[in-house]
Short mmCIF file of N, CA and C and ligand atoms in Angstrom, two decimals:
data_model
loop_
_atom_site.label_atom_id
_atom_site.label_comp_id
_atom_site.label_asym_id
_atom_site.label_seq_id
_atom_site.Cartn_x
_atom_site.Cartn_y
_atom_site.Cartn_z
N UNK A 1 0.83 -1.20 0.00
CA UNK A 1 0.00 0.00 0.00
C UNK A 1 0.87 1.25 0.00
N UNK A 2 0.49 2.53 -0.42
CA UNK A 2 1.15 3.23 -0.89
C UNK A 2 1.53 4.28 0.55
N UNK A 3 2.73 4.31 1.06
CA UNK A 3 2.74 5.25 1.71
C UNK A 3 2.55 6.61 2.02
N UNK A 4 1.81 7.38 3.00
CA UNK A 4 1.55 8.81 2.90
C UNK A 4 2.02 9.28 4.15
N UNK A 5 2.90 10.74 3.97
CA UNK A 5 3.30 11.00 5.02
C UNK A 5 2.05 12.13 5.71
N UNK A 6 1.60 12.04 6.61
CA UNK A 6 0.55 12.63 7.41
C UNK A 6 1.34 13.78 8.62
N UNK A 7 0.75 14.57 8.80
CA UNK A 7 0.61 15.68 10.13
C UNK A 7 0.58 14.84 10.86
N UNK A 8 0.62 14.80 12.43
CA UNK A 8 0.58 14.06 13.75
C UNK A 8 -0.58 14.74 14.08
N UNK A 9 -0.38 15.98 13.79
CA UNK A 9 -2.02 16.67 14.80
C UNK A 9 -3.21 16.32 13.80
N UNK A 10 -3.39 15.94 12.71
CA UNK A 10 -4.32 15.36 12.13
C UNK A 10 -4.43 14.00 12.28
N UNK A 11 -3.64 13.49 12.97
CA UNK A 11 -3.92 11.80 13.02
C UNK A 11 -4.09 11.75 14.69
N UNK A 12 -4.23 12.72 15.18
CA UNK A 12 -4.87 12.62 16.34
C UNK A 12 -3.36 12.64 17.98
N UNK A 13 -2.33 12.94 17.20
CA UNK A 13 -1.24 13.70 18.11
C UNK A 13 -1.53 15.14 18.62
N UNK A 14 -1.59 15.25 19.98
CA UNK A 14 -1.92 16.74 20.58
C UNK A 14 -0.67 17.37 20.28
N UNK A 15 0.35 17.44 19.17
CA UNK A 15 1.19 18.48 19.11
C UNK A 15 1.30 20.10 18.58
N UNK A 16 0.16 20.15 18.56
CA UNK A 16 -0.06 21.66 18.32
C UNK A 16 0.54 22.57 19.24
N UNK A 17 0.47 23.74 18.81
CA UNK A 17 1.02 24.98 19.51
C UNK A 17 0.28 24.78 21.06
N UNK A 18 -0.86 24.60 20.91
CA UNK A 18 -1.91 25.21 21.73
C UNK A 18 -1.99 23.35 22.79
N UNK A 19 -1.26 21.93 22.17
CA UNK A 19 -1.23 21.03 22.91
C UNK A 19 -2.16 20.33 22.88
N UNK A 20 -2.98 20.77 21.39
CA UNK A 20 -3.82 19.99 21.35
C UNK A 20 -3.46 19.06 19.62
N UNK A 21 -4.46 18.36 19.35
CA UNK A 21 -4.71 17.36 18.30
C UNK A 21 -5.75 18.53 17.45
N UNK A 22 -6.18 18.12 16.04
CA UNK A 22 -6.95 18.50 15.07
C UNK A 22 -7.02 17.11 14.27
N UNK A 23 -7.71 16.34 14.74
CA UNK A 23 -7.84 14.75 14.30
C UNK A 23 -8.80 14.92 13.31
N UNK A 24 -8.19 14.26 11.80
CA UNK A 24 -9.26 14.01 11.00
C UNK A 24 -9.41 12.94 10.08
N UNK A 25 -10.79 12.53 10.02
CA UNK A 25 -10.94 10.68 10.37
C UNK A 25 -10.39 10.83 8.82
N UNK A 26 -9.46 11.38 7.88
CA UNK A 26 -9.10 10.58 6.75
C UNK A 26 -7.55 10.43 6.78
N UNK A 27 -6.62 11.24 8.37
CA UNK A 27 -5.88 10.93 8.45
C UNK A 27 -5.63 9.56 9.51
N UNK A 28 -6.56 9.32 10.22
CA UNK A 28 -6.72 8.60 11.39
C UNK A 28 -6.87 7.40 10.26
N UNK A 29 -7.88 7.21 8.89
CA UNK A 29 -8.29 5.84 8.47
C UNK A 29 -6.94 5.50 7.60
N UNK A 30 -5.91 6.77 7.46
CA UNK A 30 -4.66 6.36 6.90
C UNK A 30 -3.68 5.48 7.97
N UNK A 31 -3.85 6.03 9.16
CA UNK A 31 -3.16 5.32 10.15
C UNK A 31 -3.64 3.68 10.59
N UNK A 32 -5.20 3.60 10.11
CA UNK A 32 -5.30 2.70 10.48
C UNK A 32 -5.16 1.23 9.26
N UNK A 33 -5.08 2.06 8.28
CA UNK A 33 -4.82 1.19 7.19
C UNK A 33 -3.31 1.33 7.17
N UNK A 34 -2.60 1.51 7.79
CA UNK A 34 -1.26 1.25 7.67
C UNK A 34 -0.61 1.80 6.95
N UNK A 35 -0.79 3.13 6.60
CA UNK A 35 -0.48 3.70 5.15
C UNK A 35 0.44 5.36 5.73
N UNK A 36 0.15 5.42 6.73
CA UNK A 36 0.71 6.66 7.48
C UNK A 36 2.07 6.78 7.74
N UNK A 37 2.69 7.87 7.41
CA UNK A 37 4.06 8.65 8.01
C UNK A 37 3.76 9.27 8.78
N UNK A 38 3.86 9.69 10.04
CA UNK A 38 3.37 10.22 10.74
C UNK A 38 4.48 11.32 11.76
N UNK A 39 4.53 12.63 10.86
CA UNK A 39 5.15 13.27 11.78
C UNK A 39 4.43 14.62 11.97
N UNK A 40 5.49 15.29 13.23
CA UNK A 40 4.56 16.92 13.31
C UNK A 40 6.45 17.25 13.09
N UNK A 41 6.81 18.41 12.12
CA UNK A 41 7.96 18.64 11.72
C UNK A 41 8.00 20.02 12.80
N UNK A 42 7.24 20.57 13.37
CA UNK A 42 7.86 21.44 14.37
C UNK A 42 8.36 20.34 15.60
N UNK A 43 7.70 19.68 16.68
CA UNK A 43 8.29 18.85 17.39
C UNK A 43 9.51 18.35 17.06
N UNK A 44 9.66 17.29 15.46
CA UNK A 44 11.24 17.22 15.16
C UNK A 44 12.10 18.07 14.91
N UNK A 45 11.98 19.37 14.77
CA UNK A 45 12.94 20.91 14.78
C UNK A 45 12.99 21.13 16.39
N UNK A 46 12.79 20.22 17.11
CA UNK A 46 13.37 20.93 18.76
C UNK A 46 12.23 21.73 19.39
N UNK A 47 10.92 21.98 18.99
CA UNK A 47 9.78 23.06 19.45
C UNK A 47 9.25 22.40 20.50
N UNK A 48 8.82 22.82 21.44
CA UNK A 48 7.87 22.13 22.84
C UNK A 48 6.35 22.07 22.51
N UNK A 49 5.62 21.51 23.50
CA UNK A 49 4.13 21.21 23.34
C UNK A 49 3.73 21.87 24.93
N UNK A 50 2.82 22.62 25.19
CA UNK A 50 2.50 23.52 23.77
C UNK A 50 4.13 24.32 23.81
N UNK A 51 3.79 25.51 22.79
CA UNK A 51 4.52 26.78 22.65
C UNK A 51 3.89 27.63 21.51
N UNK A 52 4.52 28.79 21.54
CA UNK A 52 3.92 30.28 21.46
C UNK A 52 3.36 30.22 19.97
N UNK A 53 2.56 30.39 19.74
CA UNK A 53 1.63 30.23 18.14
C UNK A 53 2.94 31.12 17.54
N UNK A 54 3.18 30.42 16.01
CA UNK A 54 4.14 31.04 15.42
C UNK A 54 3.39 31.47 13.28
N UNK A 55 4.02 32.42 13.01
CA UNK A 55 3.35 32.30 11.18
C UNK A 55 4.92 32.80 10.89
N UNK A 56 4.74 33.04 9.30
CA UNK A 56 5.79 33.37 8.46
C UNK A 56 5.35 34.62 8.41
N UNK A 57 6.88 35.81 8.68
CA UNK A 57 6.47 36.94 8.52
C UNK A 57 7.68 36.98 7.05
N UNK A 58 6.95 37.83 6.04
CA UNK A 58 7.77 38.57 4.87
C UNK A 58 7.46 37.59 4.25
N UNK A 59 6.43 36.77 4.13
CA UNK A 59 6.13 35.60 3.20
C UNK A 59 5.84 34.66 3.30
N UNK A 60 5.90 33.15 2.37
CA UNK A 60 5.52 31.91 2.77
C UNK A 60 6.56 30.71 2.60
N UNK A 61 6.19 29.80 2.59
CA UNK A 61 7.59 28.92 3.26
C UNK A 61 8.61 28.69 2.10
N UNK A 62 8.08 29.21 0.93
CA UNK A 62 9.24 28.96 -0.02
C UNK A 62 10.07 30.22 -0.02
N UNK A 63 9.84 31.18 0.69
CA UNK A 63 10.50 32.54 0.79
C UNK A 63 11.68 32.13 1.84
N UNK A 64 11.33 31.30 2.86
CA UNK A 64 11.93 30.91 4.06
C UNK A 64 13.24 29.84 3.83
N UNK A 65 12.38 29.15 2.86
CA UNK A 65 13.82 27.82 1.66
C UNK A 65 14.90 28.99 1.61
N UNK A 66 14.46 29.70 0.76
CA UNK A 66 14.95 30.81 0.31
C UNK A 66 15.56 31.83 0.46
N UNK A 67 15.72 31.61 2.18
CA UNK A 67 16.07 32.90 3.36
C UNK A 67 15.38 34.41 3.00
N UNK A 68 14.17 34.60 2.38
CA UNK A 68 13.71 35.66 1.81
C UNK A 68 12.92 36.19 3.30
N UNK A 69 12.43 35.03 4.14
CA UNK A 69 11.19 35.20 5.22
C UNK A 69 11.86 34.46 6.26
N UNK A 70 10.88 34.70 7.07
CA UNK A 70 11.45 34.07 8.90
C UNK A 70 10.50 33.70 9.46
N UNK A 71 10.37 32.56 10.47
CA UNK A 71 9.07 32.27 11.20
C UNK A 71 9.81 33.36 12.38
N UNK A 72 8.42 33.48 12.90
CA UNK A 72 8.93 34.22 14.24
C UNK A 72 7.04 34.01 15.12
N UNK A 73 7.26 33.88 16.47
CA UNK A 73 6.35 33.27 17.23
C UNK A 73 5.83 34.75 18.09
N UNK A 74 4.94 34.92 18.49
CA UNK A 74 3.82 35.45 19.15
C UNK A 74 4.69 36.55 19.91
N UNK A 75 5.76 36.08 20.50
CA UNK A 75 6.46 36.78 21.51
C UNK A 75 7.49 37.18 20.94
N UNK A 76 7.82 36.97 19.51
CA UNK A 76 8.98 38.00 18.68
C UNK A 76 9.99 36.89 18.36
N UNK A 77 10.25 35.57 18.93
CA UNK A 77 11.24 34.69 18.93
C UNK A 77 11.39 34.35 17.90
N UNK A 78 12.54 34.37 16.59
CA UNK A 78 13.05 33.99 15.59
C UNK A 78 12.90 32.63 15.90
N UNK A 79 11.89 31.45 14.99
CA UNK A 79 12.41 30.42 15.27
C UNK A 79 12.38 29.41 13.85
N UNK A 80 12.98 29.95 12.60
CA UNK A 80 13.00 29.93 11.38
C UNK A 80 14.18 28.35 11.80
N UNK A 81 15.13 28.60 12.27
CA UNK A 81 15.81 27.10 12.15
C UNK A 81 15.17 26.33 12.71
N UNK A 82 14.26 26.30 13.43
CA UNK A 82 13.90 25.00 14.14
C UNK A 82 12.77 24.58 12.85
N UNK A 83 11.77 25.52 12.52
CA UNK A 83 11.03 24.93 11.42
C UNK A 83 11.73 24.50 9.85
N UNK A 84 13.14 24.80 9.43
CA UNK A 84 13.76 24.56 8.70
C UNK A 84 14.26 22.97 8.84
N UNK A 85 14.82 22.99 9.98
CA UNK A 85 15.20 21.49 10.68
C UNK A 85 14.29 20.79 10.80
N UNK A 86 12.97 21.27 10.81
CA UNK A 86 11.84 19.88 10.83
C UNK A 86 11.59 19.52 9.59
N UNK A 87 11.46 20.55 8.95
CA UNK A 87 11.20 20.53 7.16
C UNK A 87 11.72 19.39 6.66
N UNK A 88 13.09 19.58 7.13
CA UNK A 88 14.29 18.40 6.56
C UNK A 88 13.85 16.86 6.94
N UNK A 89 13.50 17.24 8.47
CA UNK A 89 13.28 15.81 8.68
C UNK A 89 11.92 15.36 8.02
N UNK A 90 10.80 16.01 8.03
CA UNK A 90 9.62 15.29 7.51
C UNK A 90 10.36 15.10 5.73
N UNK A 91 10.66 15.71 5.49
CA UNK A 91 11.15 14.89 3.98
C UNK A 91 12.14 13.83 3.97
N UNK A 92 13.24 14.04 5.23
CA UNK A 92 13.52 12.49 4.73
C UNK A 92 12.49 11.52 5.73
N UNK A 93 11.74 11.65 6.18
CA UNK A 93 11.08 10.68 6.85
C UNK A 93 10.12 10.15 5.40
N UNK A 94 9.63 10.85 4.12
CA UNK A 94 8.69 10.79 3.25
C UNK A 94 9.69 10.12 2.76
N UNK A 95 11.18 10.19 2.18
CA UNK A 95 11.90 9.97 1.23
C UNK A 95 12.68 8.15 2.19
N UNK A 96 12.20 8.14 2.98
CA UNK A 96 12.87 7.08 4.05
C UNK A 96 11.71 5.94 3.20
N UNK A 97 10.59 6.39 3.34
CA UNK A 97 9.07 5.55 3.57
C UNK A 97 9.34 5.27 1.74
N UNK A 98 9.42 6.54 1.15
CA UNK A 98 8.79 6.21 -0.50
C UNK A 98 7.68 6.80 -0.53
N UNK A 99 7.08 8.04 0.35
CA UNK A 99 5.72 8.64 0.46
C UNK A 99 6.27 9.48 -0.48
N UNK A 100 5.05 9.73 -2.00
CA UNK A 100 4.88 10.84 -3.27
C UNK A 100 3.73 11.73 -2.75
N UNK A 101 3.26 11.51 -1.27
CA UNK A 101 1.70 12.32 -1.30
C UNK A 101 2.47 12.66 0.33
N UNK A 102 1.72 13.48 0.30
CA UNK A 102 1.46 13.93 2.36
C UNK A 102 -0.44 14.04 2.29
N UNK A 103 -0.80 14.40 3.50
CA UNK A 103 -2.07 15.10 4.07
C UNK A 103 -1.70 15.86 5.07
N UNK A 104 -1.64 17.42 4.88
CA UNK A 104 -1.27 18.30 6.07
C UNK A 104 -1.77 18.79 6.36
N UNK A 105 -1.47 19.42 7.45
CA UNK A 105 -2.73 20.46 8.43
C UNK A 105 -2.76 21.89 7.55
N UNK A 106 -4.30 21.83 7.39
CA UNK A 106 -4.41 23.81 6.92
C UNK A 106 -3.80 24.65 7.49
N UNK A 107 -3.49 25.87 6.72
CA UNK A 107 -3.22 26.86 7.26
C UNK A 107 -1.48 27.16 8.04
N UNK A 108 -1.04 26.09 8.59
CA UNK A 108 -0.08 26.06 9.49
C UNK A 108 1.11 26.83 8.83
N UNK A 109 1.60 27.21 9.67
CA UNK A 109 3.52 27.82 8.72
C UNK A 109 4.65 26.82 8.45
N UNK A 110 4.18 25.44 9.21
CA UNK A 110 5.10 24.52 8.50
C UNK A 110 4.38 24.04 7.49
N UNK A 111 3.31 23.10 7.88
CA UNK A 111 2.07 22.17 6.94
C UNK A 111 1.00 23.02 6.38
N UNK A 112 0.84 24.05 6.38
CA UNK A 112 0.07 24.45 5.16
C UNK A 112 -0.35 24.56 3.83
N UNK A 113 -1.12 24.13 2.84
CA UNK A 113 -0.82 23.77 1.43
C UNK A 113 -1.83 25.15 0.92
N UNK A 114 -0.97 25.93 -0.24
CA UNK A 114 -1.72 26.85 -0.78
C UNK A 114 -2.37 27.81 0.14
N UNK A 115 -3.00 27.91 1.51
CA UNK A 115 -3.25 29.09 2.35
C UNK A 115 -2.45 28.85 3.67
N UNK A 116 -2.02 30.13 4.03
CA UNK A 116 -1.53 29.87 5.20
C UNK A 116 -1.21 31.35 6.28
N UNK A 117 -1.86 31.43 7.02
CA UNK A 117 -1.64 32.66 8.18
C UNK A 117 -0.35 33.64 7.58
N UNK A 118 -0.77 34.81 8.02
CA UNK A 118 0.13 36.09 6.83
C UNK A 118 0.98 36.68 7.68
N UNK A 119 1.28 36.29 9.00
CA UNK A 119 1.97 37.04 9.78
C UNK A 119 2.04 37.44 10.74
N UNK A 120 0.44 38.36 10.79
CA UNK A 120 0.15 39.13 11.39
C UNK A 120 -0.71 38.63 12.75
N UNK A 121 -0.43 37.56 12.89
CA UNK A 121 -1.42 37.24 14.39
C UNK A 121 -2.83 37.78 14.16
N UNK A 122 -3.94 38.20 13.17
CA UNK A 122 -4.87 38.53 12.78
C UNK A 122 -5.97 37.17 12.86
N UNK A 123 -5.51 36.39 12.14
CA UNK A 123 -6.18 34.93 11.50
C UNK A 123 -6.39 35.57 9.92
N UNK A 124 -5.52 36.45 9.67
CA UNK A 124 -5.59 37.03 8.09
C UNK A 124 -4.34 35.45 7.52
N UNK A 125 -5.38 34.98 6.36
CA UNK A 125 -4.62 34.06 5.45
C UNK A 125 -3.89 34.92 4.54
N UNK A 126 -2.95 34.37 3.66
CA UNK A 126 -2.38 34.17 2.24
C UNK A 126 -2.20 33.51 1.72
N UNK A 127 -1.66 33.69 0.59
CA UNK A 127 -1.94 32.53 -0.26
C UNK A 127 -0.45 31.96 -0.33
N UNK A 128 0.43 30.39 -0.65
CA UNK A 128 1.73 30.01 -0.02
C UNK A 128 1.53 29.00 0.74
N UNK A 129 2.38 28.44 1.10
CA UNK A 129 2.52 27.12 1.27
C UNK A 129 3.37 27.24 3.06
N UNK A 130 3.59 26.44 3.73
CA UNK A 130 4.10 26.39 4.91
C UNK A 130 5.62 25.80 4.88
N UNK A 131 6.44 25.89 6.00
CA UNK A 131 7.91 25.73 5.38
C UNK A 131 8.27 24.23 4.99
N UNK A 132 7.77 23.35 5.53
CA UNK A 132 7.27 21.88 5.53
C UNK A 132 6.64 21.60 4.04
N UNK A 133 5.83 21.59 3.85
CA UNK A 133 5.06 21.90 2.59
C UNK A 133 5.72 22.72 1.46
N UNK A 134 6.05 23.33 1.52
CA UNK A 134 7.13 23.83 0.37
C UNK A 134 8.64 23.32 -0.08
N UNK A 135 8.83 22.47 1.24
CA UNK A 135 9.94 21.97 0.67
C UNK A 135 9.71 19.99 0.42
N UNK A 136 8.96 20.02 0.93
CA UNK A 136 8.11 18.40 0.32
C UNK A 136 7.21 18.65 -1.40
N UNK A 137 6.67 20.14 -1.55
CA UNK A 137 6.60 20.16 -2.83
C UNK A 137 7.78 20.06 -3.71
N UNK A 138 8.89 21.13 -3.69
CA UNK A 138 10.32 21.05 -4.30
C UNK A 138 10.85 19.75 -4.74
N UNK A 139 10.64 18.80 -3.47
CA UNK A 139 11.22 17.62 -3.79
C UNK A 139 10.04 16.53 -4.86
N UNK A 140 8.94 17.65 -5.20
CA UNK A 140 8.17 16.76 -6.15
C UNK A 140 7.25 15.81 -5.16
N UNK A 141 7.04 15.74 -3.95
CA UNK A 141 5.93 15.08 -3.42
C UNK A 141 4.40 16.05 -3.35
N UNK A 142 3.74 15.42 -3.83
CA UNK A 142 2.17 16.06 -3.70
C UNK A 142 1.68 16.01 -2.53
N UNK A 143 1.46 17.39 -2.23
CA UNK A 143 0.70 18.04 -0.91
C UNK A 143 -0.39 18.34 -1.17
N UNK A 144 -1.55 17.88 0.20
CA UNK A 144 -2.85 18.50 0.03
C UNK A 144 -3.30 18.62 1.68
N UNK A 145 -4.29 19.76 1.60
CA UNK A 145 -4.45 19.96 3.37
C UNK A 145 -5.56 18.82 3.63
N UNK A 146 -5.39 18.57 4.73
CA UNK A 146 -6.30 17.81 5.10
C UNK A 146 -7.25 18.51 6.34
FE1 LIG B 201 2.95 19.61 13.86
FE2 LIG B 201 2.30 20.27 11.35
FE3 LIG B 201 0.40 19.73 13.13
FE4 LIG B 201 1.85 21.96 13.35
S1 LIG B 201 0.44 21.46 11.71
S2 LIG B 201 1.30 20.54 15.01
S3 LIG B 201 3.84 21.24 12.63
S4 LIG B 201 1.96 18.29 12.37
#
């Protein structure tokens, strides 16, 4: 069966900012069919559970590949390497497995596909990809939010 690398907080891991889960039963029926990668790429960049809600300011995560943008968290904290370092790992965790697909969490600044929080601590979207998600596209794996 074809491997897919999945979000953790969609398969029902409380690793969100906030310490919680965003479980959704088509990542949960991936886990249960055996078909799941299952990471949260901020936790593998060194981030705690919870900690301080973070977006991409000056852009979206391919700006950040790019050193064009920076994550930075609620309280001002630069924390662009730690989501860079997870990036890495959820792709080789996809490239470990043989996963060509993910299912990621909306919106997020790592896992976001096509919309994703603008910066501004508002709940104002843009349009861009998350730093996770942009660099699992690059490498040619198909992203979609779940
Ligand atoms: Fe982890 Fe991605 Fe879920 Fe954020 S959206 S908690 S980085 S799996």
């Amino acid at each position: 069966m074809e491997p897919i690398l999945v979000s953790a907080c969609l398969a029902g891991v409380p690793c969100r900012y906030d310490g919680r889960a965003k479980t959704s039963a088509a990542a949960v029926g991936l886990v249960e069919a055996g078909q799941a990668v299952v990471v949260c790429p901020e936790v593998a960049g060194g981030l705690a559970t919870p900690r301080p809600a973070a977006e991409i300011v000056g852009g979206d995560g391919e700006d950040v590949l790019a050193g064009r943008a920076r994550v930075v968290d609620v309280t001002g904290a630069d924390c662009t390497g730690a989501f860079l370092d997870g990036a890495r790992q959820a792709l080789a965790a996809a490239e470990a497995a043989g996963a060509r697909r993910a299912l990621l969490m909306a919106r997020s600044p790592s896992c976001g596909c096509g919309r994703i929080y603008d910066g501004t601590f508002t709940g104002a979207l843009r349009p861009g990809d998350g730093v996770t998600a942009a660099l699992l596209r690059r490498a040619g794996i198909e992203v979609e939010a779940g």
